[in-house]
Short mmCIF file of C-alpha atoms and ligand atoms in Angstrom, two decimals:
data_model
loop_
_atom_site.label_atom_id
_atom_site.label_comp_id
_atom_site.label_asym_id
_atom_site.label_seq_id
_atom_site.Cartn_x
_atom_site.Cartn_y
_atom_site.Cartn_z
CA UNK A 210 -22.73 -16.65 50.01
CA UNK A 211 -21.61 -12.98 50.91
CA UNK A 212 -18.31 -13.74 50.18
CA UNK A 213 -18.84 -15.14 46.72
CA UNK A 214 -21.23 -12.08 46.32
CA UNK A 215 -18.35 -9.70 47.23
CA UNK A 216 -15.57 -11.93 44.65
CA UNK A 217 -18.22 -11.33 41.53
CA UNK A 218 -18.51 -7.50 42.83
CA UNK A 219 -14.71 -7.68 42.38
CA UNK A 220 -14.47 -9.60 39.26
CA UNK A 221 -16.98 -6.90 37.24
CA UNK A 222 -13.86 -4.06 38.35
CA UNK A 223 -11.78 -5.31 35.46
CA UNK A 224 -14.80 -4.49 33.16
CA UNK A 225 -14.77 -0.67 34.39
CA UNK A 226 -11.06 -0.54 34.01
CA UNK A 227 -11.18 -1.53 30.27
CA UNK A 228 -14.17 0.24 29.61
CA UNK A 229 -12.68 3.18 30.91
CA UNK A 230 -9.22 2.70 28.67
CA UNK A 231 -11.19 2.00 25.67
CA UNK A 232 -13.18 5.22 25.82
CA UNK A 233 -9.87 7.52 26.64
CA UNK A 234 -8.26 5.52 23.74
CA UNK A 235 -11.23 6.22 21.41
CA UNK A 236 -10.55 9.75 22.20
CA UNK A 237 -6.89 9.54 21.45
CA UNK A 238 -5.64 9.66 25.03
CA UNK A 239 -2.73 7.00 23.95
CA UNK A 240 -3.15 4.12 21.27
CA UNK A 241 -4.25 0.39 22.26
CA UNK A 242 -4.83 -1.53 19.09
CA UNK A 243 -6.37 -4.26 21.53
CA UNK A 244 -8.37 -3.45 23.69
CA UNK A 245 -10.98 -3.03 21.45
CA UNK A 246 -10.87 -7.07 20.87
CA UNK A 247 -11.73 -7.35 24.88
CA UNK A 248 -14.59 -4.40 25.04
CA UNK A 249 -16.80 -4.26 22.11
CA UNK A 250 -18.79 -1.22 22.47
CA UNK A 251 -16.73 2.66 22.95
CA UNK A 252 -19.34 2.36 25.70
CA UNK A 253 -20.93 5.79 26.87
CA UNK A 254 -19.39 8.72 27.51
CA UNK A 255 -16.53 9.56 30.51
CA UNK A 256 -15.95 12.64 32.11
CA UNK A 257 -12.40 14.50 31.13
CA UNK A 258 -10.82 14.34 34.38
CA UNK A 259 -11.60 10.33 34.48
CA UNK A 260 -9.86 10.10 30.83
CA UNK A 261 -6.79 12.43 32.03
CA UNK A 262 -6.38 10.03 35.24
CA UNK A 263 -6.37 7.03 33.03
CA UNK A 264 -3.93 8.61 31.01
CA UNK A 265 -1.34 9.34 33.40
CA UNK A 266 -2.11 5.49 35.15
CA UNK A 267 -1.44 3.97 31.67
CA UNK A 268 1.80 6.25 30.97
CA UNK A 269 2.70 6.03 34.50
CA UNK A 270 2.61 2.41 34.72
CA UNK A 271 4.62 1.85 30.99
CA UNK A 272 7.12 3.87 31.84
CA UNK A 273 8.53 1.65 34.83
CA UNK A 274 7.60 -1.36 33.11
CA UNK A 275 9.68 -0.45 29.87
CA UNK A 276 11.91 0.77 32.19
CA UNK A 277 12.15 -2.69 33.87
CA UNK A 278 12.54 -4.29 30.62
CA UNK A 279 15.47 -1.99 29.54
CA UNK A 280 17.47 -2.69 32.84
CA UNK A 281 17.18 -6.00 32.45
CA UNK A 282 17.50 -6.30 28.74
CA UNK A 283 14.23 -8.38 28.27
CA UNK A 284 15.77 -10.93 29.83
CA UNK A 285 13.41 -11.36 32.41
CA UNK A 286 9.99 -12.19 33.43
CA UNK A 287 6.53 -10.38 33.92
CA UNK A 288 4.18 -11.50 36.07
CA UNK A 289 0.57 -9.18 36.13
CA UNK A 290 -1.59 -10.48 39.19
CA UNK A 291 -5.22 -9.50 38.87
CA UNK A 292 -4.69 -8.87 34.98
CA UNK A 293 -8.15 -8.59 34.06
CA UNK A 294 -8.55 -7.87 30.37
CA UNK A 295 -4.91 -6.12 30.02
CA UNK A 296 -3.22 -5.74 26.86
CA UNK A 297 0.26 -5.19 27.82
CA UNK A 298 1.14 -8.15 26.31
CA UNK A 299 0.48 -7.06 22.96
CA UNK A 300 1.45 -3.66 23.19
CA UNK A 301 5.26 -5.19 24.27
CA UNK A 302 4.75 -8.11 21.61
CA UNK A 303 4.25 -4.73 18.99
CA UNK A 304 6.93 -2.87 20.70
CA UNK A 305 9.82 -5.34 20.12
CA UNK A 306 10.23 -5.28 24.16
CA UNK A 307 8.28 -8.87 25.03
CA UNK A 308 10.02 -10.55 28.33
CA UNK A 309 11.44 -13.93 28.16
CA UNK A 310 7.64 -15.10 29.23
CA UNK A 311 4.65 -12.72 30.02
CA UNK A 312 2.16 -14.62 32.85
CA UNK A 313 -1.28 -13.61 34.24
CA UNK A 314 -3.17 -14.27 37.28
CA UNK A 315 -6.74 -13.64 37.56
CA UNK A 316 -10.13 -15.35 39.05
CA UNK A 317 -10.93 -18.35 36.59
CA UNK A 318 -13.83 -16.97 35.51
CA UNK A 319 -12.13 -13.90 34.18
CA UNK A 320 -9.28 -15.69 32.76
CA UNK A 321 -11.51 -18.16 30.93
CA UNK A 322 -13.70 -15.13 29.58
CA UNK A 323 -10.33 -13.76 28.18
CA UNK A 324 -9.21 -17.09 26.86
CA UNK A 325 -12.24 -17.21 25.08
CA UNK A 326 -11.74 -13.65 23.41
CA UNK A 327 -8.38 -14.53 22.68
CA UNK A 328 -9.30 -18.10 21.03
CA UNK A 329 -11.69 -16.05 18.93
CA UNK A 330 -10.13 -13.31 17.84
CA UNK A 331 -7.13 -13.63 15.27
CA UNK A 332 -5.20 -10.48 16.46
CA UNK A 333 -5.22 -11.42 20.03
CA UNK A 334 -4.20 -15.49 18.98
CA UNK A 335 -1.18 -14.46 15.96
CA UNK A 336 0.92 -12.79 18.13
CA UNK A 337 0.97 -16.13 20.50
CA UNK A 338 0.95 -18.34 17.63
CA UNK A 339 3.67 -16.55 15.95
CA UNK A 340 5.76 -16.24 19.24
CA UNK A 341 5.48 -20.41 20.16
CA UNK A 342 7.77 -23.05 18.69
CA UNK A 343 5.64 -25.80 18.37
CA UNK A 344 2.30 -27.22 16.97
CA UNK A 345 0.49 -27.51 20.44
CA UNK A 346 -0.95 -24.66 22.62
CA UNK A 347 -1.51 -26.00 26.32
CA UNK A 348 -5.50 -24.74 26.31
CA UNK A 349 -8.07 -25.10 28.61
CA UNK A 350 -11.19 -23.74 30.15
CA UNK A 351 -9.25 -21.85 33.05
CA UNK A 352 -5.50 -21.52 31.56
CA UNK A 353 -3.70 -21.01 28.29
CA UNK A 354 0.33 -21.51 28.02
CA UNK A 355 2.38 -20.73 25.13
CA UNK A 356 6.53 -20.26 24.62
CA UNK A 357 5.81 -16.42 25.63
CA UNK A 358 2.47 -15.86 26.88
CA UNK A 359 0.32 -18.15 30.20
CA UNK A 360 -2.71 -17.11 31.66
CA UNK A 361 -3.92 -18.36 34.53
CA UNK A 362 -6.95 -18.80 37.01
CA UNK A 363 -6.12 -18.58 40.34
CA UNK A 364 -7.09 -16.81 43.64
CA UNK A 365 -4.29 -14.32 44.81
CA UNK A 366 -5.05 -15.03 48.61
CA UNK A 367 -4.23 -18.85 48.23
CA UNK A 368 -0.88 -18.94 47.86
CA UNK A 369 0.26 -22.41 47.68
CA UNK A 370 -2.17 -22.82 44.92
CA UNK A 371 -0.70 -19.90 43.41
CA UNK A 372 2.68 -21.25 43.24
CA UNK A 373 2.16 -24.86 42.02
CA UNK A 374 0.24 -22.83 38.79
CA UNK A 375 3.22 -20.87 37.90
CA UNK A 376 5.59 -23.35 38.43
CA UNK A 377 3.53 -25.98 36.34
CA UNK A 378 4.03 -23.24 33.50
CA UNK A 379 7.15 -23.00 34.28
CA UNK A 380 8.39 -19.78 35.95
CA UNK A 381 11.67 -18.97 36.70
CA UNK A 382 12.56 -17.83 39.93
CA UNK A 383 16.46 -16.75 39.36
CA UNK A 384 15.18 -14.80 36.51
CA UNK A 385 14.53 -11.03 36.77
CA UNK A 386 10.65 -10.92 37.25
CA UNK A 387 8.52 -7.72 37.35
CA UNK A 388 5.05 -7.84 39.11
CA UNK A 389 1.92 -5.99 38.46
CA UNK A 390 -0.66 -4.90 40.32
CA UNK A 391 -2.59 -2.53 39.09
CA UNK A 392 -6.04 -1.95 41.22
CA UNK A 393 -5.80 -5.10 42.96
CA UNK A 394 -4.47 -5.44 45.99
CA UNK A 395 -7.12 -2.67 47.27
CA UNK A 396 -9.83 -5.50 47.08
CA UNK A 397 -7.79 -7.97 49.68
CA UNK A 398 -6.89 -7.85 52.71
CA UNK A 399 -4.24 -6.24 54.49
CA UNK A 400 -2.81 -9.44 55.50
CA UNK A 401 -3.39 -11.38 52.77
CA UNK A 402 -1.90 -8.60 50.63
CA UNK A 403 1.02 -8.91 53.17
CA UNK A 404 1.47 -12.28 52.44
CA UNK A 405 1.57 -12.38 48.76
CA UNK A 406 4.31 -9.29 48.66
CA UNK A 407 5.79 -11.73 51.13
CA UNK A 408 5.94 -14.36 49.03
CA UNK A 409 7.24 -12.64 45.80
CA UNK A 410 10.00 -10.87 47.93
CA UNK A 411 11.28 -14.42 49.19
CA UNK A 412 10.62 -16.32 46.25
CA UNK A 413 12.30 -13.91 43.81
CA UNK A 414 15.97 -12.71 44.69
CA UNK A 415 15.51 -10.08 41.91
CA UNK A 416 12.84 -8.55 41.27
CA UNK A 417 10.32 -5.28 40.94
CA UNK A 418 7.01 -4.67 42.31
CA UNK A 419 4.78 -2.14 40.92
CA UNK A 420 1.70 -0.96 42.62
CA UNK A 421 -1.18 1.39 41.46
CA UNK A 422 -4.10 1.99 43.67
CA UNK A 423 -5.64 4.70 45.54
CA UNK A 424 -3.86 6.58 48.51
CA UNK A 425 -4.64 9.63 50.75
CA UNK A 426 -8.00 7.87 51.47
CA UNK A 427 -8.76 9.01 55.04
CA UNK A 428 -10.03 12.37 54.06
CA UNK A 429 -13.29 13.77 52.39
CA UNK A 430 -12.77 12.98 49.25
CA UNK A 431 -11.38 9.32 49.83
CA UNK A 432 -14.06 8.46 51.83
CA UNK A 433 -16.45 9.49 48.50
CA UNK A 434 -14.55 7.44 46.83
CA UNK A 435 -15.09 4.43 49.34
CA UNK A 436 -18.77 5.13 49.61
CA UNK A 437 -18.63 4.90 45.38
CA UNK A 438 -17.55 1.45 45.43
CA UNK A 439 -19.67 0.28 48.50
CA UNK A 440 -22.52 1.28 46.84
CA UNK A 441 -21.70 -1.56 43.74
CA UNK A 442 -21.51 -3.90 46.83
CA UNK A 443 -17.40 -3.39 46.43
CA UNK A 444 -15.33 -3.98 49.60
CA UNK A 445 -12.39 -2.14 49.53
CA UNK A 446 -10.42 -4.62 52.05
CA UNK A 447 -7.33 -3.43 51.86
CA UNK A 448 -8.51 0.75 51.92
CA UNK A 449 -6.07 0.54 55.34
CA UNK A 450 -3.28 0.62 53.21
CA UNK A 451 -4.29 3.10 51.07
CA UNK A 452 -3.77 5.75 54.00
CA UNK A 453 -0.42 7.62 52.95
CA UNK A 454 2.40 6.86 50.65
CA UNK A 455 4.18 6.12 53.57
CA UNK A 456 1.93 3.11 54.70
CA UNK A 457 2.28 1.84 51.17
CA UNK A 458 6.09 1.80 51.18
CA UNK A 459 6.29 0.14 54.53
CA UNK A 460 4.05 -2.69 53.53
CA UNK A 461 6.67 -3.75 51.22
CA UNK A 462 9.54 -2.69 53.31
CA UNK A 463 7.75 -5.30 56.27
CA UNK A 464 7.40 -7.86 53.57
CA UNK A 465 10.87 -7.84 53.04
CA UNK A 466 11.83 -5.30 49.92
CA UNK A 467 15.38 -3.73 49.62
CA UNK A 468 13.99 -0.27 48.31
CA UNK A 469 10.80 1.25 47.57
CA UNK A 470 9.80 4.66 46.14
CA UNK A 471 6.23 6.02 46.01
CA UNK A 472 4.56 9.05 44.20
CA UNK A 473 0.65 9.83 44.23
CA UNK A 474 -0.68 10.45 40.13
CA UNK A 475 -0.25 14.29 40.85
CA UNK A 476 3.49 13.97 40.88
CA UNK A 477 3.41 11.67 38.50
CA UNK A 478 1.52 13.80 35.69
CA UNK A 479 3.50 16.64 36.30
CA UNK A 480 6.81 13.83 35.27
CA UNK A 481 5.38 12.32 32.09
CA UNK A 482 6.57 14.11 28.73
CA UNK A 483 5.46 17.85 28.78
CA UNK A 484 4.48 17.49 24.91
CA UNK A 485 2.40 14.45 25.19
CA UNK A 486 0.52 16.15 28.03
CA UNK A 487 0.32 19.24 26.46
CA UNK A 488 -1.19 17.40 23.35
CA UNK A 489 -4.06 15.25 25.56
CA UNK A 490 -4.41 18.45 27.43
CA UNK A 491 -6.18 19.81 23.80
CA UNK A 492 -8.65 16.36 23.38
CA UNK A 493 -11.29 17.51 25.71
CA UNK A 494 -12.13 21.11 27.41
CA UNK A 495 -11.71 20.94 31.23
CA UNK A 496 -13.48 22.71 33.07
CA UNK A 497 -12.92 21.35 37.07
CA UNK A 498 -8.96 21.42 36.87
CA UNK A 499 -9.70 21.08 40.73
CA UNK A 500 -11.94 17.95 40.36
CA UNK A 501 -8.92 16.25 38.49
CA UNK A 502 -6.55 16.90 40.85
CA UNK A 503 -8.15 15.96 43.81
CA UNK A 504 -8.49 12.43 41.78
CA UNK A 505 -4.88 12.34 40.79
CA UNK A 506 -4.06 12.95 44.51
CA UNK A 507 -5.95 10.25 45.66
CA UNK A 508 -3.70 7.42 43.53
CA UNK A 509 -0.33 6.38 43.72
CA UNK A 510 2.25 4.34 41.77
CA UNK A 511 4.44 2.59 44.45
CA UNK A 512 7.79 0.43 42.75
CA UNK A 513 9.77 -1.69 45.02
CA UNK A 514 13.01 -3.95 44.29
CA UNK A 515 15.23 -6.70 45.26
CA UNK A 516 18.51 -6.47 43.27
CA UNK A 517 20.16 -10.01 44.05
CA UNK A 518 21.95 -9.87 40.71
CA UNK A 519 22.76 -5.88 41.08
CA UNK A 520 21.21 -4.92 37.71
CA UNK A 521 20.73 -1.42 39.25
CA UNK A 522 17.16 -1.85 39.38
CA UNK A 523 16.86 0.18 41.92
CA UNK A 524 17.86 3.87 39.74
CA UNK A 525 14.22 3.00 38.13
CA UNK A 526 12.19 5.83 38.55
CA UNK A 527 10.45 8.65 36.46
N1 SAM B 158 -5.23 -4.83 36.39
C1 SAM B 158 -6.32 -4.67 35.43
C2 SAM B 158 -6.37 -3.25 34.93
O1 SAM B 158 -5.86 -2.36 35.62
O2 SAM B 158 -6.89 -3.01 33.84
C3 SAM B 158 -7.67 -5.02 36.06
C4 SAM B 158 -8.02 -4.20 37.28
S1 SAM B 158 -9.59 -4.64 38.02
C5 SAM B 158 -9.93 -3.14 38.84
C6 SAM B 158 -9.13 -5.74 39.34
C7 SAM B 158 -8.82 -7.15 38.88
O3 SAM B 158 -8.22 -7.88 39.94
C8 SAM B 158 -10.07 -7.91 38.45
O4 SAM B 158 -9.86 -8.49 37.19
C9 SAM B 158 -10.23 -8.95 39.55
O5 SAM B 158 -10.85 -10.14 39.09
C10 SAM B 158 -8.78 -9.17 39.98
N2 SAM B 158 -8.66 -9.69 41.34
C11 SAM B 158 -9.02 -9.07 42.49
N3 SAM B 158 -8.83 -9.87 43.54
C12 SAM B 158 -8.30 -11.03 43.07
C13 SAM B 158 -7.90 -12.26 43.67
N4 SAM B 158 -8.01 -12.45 44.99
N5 SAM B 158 -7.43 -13.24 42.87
C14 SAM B 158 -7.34 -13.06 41.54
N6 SAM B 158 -7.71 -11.92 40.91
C15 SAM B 158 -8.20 -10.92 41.66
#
């Protein structure tokens, strides 16, 4: 049907997002031991500008998730909806900063593709062996639980579904619990979108939500960048939201948030550590400094909390 049509066009995204990262990190953009376990080849070549917005979206995103885990002193949860072939998991596993459990939500035919590579691939399975207490790792085609690590295939737009999985691996609501979406709720719709930051906000008395995905789309450029994705038979459902900052902070702020901040990746670059920057800045010659900026103004990180257990989660920021 159309609509399974328009899922797969939506399922190959998470290939282009860790294609992309393992290129920039081939280059030396920022180091991810893992990803190359998920995406064989270096793949060809990416222009600068795409490698510098990566960058600050990687950066961007870490530094409100460590951020989260600081707050709450890892004594919390992190949920990453749409996960695709992510490797925060590891990175935080390395990094001495892993949450009391680590879950991720994707279609089941990603999440059985990433099973696979993990299953296969020592690197990926120590760290979850190493982490679990006993002999038996809860494994099948579609999920994979462990003490600190679940995966799990499910559809983001069917809730209920959504919440019997993560309570059958046992999720926590009265613990702090950080959600991820990073380029995902772009390919739903408004409403269902709506619903699921619905959901989380009254499921989860204390939480964060972070967001990354495009903004400032009703101009030239943004609708290029629509146009783009059409053309790979990609519906951007949810490009309504993607309007202003302001219509992404009140879509949480209608789905029931205490606070929200929002920044587009221009503001954002210009906060990450000058030195780091500077030292990316030397990787590649770039020539279209306007090109790059009229991509980092069309994305946006947008955090939003609920602070039942006044943690101070809300003084997160850059
Ligand atoms: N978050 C990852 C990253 O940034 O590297 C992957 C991003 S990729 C652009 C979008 C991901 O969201 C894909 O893996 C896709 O399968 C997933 N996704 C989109 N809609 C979904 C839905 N309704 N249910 C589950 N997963 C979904």
């Amino acid at each position: 049907t159309d609509s399974d049509t328009a899922d797969e066009a939506v399922r190959a995204t998470c290939d282009d997002a860790s294609t992309c990262k393992r290129f920039a990190t081939s280059k030396g953009y920022w180091t991810d031991l893992y990803v190359q376990y998920f995406v064989r080849q270096i793949g060809e070549r990416k222009a600068p500008e795409i490698n510098r917005g990566y960058y600050g979206r990687v950066r961007g995103m870490n530094l409100l998730i460590d951020a989260f885990l600081k707050k709450t002193r890892c004594d919390c949860q992190v949920v990453n909806l749409g996960a695709g072939l992510d490797t925060t998991f590891w990175r935080l596993k390395d990094e001495n900063i892993m949450p009391k459990k680590f879950f991720e939500v994707d279609f089941p035919m990603i999440v059985a593709r990433k099973i696979h590579h993990i299953k296969t691939k020592p690197p990926l399975s120590k760290p979850l062996i190493e982490t679990h207490s006993t002999d038996s790792l809860v494994l099948d085609g579609h999920s994979l639980d462990s003490d600190r690590y679940c995966i799990i295939g499910a559809d983001l737009r069917d809730l209920p579904a959504l919440e019997e999985k993560l309570k059958k691996f046992q999720i926590n609501p009265e613990l702090p619990t950080l959600f991820l979406s990073e380029c995902v709720l772009v390919y739903m719709t408004p409403e269902k979108s709506s619903k699921l930051l619905n959901w989380v906000a009254h499921t989860f008395p204390t939480a964060m939500f972070i967001n990354y995905e495009q903004v400032n789309m009703n101009d030239r450029f943004g609708q290029i960048m629509i146009e783009n994705l059409q053309r790979r038979q990609c519906n951007l459902a949810g490009v309504d939201v993607c309007q202003s900052l302001d219509s992404q902070k009140e879509r949480f702020l209608s789905a029931g948030w205490e606070s929200v901040k929002a920044l587009d990746m221009m503001t954002v670059y210009s906060m990450l550590p000058r030195e780091d920057v500077a030292r990316i800045e030397r990787l590649e010659f770039l020539d279209e400094k306007e090109l790059l900026h009229q991509l980092l103004q069309h994305y946006c990180i947008c955090w939003a909390v609920k602070d039942k257990l006044s943690l101070g989660l809300s003084q997160i920021g850059f």
